[in-house]
PDB file of C-alpha atoms in Angstrom:
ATOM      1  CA  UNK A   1       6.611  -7.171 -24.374  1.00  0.00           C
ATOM      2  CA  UNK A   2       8.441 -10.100 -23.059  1.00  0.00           C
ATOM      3  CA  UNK A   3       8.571  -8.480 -19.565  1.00  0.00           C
ATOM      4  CA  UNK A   4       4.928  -8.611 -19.656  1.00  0.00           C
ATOM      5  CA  UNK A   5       4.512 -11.797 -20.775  1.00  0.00           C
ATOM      6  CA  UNK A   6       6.708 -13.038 -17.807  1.00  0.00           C
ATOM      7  CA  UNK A   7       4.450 -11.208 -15.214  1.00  0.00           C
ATOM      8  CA  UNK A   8       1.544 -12.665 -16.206  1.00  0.00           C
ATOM      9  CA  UNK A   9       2.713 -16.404 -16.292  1.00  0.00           C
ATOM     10  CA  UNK A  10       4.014 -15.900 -13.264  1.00  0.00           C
ATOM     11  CA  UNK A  11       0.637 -14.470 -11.918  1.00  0.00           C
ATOM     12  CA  UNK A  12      -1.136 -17.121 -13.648  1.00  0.00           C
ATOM     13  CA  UNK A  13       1.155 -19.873 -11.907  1.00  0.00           C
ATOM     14  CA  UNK A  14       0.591 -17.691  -8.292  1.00  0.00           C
ATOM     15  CA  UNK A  15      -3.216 -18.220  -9.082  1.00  0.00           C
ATOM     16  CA  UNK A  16      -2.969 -22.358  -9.247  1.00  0.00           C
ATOM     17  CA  UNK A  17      -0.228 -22.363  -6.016  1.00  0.00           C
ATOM     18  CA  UNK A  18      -2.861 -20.051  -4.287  1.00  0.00           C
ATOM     19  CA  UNK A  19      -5.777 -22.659  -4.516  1.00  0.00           C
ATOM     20  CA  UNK A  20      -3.622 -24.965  -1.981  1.00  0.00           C
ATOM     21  CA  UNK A  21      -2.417 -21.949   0.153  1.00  0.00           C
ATOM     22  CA  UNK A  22      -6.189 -20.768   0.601  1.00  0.00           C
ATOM     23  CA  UNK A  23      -6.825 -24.033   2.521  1.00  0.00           C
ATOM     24  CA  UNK A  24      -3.653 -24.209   4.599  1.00  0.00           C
ATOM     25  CA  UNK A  25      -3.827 -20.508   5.515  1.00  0.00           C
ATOM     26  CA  UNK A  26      -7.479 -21.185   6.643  1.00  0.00           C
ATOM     27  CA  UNK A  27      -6.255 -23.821   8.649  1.00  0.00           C
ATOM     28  CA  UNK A  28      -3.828 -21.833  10.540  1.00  0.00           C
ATOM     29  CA  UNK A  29      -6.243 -19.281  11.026  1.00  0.00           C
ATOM     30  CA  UNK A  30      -8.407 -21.323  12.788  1.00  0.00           C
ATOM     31  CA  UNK A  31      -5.790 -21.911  15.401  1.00  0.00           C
ATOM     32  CA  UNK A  32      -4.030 -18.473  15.307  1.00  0.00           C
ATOM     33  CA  UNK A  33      -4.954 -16.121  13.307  1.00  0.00           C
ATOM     34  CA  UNK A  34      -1.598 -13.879  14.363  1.00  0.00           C
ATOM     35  CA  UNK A  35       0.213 -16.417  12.632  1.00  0.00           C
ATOM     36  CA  UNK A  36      -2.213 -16.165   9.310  1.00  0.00           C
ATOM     37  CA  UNK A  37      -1.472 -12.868   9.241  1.00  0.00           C
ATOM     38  CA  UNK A  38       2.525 -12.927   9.580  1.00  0.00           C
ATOM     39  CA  UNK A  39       2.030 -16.433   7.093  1.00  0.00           C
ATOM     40  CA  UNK A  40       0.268 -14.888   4.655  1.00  0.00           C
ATOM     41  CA  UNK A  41       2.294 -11.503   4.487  1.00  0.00           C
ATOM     42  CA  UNK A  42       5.610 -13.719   3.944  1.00  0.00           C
ATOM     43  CA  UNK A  43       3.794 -15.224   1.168  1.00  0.00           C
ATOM     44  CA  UNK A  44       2.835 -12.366  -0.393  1.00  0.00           C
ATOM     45  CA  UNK A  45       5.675  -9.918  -0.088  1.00  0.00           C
ATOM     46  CA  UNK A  46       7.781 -12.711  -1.833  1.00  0.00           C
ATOM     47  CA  UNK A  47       5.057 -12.729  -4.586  1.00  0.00           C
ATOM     48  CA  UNK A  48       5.906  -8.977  -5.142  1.00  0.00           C
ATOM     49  CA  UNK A  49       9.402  -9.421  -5.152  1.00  0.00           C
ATOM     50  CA  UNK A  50       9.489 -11.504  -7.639  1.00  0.00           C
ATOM     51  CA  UNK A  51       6.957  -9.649  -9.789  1.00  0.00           C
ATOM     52  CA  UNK A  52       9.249  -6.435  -9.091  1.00  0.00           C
ATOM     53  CA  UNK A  53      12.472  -8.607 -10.450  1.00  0.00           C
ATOM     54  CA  UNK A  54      10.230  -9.860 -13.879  1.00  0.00           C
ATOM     55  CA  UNK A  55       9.274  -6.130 -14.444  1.00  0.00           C
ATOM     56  CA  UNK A  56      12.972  -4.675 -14.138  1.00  0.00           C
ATOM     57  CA  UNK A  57      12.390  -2.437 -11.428  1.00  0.00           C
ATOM     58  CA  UNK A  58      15.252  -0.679 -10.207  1.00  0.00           C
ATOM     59  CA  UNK A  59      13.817   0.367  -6.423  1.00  0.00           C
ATOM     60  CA  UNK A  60      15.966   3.113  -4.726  1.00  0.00           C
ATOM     61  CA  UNK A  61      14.707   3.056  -0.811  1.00  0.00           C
ATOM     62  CA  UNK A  62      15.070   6.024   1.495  1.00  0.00           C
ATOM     63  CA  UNK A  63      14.680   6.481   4.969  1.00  0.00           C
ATOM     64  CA  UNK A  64      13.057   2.945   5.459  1.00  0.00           C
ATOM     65  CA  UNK A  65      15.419   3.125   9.210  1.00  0.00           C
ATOM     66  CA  UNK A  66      13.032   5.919  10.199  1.00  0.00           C
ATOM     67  CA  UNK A  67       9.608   3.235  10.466  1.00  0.00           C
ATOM     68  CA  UNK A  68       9.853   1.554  13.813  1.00  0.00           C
ATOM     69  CA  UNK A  69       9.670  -1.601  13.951  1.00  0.00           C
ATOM     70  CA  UNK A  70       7.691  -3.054  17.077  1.00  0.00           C
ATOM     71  CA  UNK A  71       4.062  -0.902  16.384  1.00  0.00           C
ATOM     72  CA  UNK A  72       1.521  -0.568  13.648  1.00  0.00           C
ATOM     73  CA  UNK A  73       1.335   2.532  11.927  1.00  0.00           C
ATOM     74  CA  UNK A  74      -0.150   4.799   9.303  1.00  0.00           C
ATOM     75  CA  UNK A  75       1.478   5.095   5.912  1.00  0.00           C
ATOM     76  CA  UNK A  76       0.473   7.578   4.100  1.00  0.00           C
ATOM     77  CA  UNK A  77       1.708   7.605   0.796  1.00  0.00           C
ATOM     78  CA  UNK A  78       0.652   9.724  -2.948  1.00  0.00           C
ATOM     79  CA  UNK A  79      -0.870   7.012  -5.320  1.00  0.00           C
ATOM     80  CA  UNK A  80       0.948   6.996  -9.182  1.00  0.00           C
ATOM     81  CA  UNK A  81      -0.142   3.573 -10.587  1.00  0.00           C
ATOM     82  CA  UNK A  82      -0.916   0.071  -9.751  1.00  0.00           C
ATOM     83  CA  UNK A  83       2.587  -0.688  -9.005  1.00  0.00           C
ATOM     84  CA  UNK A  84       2.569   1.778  -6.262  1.00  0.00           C
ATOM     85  CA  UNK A  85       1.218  -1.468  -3.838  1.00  0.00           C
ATOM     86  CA  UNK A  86       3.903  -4.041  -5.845  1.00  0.00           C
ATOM     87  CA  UNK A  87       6.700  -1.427  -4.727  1.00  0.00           C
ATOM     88  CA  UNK A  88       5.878  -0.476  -1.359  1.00  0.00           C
ATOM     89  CA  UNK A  89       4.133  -3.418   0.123  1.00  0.00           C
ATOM     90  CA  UNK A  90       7.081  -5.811   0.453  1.00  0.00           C
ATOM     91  CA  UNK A  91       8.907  -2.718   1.970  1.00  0.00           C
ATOM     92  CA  UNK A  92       6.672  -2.516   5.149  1.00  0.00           C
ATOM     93  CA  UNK A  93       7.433  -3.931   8.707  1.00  0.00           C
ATOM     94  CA  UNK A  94       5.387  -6.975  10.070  1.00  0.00           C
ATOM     95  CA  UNK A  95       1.587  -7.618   8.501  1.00  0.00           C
ATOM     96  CA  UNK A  96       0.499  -4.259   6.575  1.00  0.00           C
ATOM     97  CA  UNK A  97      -3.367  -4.091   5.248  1.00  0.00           C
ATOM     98  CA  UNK A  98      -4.032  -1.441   2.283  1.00  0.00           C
ATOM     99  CA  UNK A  99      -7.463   0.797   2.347  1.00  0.00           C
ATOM    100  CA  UNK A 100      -8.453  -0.049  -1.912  1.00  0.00           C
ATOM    101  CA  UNK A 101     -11.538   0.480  -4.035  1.00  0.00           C
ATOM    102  CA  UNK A 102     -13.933  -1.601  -3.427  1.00  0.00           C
ATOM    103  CA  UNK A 103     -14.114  -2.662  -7.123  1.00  0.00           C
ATOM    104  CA  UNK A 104     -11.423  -4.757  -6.273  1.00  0.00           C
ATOM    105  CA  UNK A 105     -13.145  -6.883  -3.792  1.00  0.00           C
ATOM    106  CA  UNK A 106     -14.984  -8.402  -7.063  1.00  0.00           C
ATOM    107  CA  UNK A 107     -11.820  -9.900  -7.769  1.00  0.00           C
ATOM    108  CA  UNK A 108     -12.179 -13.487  -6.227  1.00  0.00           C
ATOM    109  CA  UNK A 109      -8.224 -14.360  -6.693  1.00  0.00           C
ATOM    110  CA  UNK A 110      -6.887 -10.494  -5.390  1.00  0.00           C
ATOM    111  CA  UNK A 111      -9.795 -10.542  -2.892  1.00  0.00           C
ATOM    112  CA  UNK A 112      -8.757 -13.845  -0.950  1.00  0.00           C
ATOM    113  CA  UNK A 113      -5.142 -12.325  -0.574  1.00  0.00           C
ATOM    114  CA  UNK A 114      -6.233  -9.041   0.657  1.00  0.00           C
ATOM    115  CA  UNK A 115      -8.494 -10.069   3.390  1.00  0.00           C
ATOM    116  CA  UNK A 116      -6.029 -12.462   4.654  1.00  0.00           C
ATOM    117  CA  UNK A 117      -3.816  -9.513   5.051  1.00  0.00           C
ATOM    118  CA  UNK A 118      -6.182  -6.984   6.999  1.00  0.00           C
ATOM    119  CA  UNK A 119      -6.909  -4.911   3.846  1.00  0.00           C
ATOM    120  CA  UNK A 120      -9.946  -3.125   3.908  1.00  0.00           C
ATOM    121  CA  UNK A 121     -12.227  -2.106   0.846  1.00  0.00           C
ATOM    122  CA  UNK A 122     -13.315   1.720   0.527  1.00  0.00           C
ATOM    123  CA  UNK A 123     -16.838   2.508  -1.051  1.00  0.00           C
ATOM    124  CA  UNK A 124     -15.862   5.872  -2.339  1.00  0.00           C
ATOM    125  CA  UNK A 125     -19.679   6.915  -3.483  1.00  0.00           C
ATOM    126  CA  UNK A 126     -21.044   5.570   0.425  1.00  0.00           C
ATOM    127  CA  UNK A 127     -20.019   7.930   3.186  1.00  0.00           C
ATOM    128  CA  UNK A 128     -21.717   5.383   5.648  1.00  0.00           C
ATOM    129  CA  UNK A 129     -19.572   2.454   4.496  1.00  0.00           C
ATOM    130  CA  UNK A 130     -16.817   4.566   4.010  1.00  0.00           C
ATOM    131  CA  UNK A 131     -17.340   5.424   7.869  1.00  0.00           C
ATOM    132  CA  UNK A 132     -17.290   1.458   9.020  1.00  0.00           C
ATOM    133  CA  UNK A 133     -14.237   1.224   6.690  1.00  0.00           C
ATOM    134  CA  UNK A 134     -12.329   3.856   8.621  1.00  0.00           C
ATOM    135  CA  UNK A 135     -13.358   2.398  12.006  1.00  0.00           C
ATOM    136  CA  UNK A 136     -12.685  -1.207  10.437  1.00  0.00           C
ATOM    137  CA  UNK A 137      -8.663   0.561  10.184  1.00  0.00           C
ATOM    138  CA  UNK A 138      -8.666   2.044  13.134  1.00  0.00           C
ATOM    139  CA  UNK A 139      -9.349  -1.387  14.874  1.00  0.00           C
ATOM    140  CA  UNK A 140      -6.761  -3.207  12.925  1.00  0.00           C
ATOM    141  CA  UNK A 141      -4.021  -0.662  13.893  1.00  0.00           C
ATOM    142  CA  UNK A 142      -4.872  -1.523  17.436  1.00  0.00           C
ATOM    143  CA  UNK A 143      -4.541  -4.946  17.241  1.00  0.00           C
ATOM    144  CA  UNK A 144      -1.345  -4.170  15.905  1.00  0.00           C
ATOM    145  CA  UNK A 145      -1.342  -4.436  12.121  1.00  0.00           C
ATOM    146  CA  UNK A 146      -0.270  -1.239  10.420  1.00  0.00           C
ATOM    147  CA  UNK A 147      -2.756   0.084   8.221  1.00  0.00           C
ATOM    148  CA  UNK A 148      -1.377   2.172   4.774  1.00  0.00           C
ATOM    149  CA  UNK A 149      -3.928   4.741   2.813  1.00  0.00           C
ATOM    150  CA  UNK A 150      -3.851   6.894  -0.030  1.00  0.00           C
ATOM    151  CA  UNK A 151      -5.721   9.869   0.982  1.00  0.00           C
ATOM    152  CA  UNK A 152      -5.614  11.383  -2.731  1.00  0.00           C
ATOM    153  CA  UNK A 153      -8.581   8.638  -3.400  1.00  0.00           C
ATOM    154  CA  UNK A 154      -7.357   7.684  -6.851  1.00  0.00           C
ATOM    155  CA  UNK A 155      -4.198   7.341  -9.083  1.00  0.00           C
ATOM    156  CA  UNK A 156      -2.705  10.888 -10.101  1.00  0.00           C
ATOM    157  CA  UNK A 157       0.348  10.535 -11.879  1.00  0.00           C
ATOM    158  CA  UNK A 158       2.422  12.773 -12.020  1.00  0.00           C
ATOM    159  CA  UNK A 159       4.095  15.495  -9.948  1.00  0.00           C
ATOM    160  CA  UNK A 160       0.720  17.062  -9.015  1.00  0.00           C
ATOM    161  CA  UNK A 161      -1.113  15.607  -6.207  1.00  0.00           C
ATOM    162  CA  UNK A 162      -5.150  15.933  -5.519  1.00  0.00           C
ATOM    163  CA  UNK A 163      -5.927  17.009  -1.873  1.00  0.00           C
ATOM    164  CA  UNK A 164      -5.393  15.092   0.953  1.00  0.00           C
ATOM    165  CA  UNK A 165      -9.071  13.641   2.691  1.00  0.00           C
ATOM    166  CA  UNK A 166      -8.374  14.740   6.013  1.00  0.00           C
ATOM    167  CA  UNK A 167     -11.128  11.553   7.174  1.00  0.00           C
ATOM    168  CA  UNK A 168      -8.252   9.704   6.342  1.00  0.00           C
ATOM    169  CA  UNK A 169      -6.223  10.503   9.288  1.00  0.00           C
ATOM    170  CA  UNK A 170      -8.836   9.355  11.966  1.00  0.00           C
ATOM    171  CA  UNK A 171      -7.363   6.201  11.838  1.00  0.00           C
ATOM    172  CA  UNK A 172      -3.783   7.623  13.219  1.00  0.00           C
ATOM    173  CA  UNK A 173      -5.871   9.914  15.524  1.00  0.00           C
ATOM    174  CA  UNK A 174      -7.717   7.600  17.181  1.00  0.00           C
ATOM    175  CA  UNK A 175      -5.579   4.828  17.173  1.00  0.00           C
ATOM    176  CA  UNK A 176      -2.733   6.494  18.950  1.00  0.00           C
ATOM    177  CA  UNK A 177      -0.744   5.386  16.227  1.00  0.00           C
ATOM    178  CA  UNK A 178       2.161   7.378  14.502  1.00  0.00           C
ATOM    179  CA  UNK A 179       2.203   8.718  10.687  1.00  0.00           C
ATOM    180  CA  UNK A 180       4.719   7.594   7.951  1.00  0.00           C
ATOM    181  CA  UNK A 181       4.722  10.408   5.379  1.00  0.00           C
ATOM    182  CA  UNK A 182       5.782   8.071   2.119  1.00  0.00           C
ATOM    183  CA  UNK A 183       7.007   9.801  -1.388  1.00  0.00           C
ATOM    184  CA  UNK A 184       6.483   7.201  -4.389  1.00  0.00           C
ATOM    185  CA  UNK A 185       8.305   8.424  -7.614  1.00  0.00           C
ATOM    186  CA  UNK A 186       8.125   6.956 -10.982  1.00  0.00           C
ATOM    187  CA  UNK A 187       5.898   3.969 -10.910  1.00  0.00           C
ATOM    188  CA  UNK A 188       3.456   5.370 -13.531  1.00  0.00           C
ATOM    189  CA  UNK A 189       6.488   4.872 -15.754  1.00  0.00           C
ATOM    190  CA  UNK A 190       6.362   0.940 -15.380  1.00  0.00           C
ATOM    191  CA  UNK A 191       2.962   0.561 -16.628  1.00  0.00           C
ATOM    192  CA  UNK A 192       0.453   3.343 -16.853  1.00  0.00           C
ATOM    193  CA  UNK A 193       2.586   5.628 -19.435  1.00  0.00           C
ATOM    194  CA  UNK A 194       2.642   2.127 -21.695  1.00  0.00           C
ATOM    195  CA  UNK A 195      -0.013   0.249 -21.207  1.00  0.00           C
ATOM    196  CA  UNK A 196      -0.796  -2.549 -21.849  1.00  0.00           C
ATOM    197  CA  UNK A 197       3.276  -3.129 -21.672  1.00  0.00           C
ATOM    198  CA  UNK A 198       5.359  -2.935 -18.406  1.00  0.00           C
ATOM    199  CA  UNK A 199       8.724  -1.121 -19.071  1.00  0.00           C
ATOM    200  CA  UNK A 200      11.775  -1.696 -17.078  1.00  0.00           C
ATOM    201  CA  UNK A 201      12.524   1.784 -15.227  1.00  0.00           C
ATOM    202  CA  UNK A 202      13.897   2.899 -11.782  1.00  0.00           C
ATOM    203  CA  UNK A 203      11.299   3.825  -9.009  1.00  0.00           C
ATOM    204  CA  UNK A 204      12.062   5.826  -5.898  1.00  0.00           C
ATOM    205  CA  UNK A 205      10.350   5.174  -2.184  1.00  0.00           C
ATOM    206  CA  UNK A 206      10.926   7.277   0.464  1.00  0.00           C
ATOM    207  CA  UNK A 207       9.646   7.300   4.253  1.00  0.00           C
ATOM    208  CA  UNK A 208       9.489  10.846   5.667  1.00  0.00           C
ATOM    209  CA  UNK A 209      10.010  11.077   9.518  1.00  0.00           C
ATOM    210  CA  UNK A 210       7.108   9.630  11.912  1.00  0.00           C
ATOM    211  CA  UNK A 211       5.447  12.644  12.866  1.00  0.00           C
ATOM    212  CA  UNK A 212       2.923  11.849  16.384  1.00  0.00           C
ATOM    213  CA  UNK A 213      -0.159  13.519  16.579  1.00  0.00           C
ATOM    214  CA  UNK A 214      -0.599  13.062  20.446  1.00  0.00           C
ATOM    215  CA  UNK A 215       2.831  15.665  20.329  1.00  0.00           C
ATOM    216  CA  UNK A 216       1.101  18.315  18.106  1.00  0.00           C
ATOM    217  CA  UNK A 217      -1.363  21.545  18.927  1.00  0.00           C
ATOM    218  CA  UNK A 218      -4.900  20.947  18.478  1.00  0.00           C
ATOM    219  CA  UNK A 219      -5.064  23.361  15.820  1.00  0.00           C
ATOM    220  CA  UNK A 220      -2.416  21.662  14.080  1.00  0.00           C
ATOM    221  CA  UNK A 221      -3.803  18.545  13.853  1.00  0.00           C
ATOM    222  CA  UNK A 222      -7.023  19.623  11.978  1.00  0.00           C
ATOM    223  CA  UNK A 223      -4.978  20.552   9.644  1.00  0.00           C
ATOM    224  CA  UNK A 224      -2.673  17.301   9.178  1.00  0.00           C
ATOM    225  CA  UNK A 225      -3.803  16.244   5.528  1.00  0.00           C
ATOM    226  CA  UNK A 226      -2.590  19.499   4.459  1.00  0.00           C
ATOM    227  CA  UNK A 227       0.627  19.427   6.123  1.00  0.00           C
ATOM    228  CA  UNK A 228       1.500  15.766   5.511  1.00  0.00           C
ATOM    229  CA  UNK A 229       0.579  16.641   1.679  1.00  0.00           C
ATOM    230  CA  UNK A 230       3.007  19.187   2.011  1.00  0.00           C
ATOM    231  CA  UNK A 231       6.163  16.851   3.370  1.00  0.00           C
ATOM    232  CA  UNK A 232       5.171  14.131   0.795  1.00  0.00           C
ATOM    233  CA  UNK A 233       4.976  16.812  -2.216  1.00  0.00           C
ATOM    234  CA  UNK A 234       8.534  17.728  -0.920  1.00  0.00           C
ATOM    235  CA  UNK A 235       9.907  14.460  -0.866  1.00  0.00           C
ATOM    236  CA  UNK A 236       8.828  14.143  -4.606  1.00  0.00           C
ATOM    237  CA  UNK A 237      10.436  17.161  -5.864  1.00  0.00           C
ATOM    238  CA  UNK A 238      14.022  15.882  -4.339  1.00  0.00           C
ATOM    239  CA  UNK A 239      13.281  12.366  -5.685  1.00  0.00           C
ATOM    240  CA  UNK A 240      11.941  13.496  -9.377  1.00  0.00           C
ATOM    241  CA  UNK A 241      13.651  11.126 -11.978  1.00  0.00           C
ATOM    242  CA  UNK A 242      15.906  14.300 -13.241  1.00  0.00           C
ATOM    243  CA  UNK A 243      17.538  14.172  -9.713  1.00  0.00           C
ATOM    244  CA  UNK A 244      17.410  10.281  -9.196  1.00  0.00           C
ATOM    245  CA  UNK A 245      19.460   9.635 -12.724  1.00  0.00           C
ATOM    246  CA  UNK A 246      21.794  13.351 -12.665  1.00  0.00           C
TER     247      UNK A 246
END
């Protein structure tokens, strides 16, 4: 209880210091909007960090050395809870924008945020706009923001994963840019398994190695979803909380 009291005063005081930081992040947009980007990442990722401390979330991090540093590129990660973007966002390198539902671009406070950080919003039941959205990513990762998805579409917690989209993976294929296989383990435990009531618990994150598509067969890269399904779903079964806490 008290941990989730904390979390949302704190989110309620991030609310009233955002009103301020809307205006002076639209001012430095107007002159760079680079530095918006990097500006508003900083202020965000810190946001997270502290959220992550309030909630008592012991984060184990694996092969975070393998994601270069000096290029955008595709995460690709499974998708537990809501606390899967708490955990892994202040984990990226440089500015990082998040494909979500666009039910959360109704959210005036989360929306501001989000757009100031590249995200883009996914109409799930509109292949057009889902279409735009993908070329929207594929854009961003070109001007050098990394883009991160979850190709399952929707939370599955759980060690069962639904099937990769394989649309999903246009944005590394036409971008050029190279995919970061990511393994998120125990976050539904924080929140979802409880709710309303965030629980303190230890949450595994680990990057699988970049894997280039420009490097693979044809044939093999038609079949990518699949295979990067397959990496992530092994990733999980090392990293299951039996493992983490024997």
């Amino acid at each position: 209880m008290i941990r989730t009291i904390l979390v949302l005063l704190f989110l309620l005081c991030f609310f009233i210091i955002s009103i301020p930081l809307y205006l002076i992040e639209a001012i430095i947009g107007h002159f760079d909007i680079h530095k918006k980007e990097r500006s508003s990442f900083v202020i965000v990722t810190t946001a997270l960090k502290i959220i992550i401390w309030l909630s008592g979330i012991h984060l184990i991090v694996k092969g975070q050395e393998k994601v270069p540093k000096d290029q955008a590129v595709l995460y690709v990660s499974n998708h537990r809870s809501y606390f899967d973007i708490v955990t892994l966002y202040p984990l990226t390198n440089n500015t990082t924008g998040f494909v979500a539902k666009k039910e959360l671009e109704r959210i005036p406070f989360i929306r501001r945020w989000m757009r100031y950080m590249n995200c883009q919003f996914l109409d799930r039941e509109n292949i057009k706009e889902g279409l735009k959205t993908i070329l929207n990513c594929i854009a961003t990762v070109k001007g050098g923001c990394s883009i991160c998805i979850f190709p399952e579409g929707t939370r599955t917690p759980g060690d069962d994963m639904l099937e990769f989209k394989e649309g999903s993976f246009k944005i590394a294929e036409k971008s050029g840019c190279l995919i970061i296989p990511v393994a998120i383990t125990n976050t539904e435990n924080v929140f979802e398994n409880h709710i309303p009531f965030i629980k303190a618990s230890t949450v595994v994150i680990e990057f699988g190695d970049p894997i280039d598509l420009k490097a693979m067969p044809k044939e093999e890269r038609r079949h990518i979803g699949s295979q990067v399904q397959g990496i992530i779903g092994g990733m999980l079964k090392e990293n299951s909380l039996a493992n983490v806490e024997s």
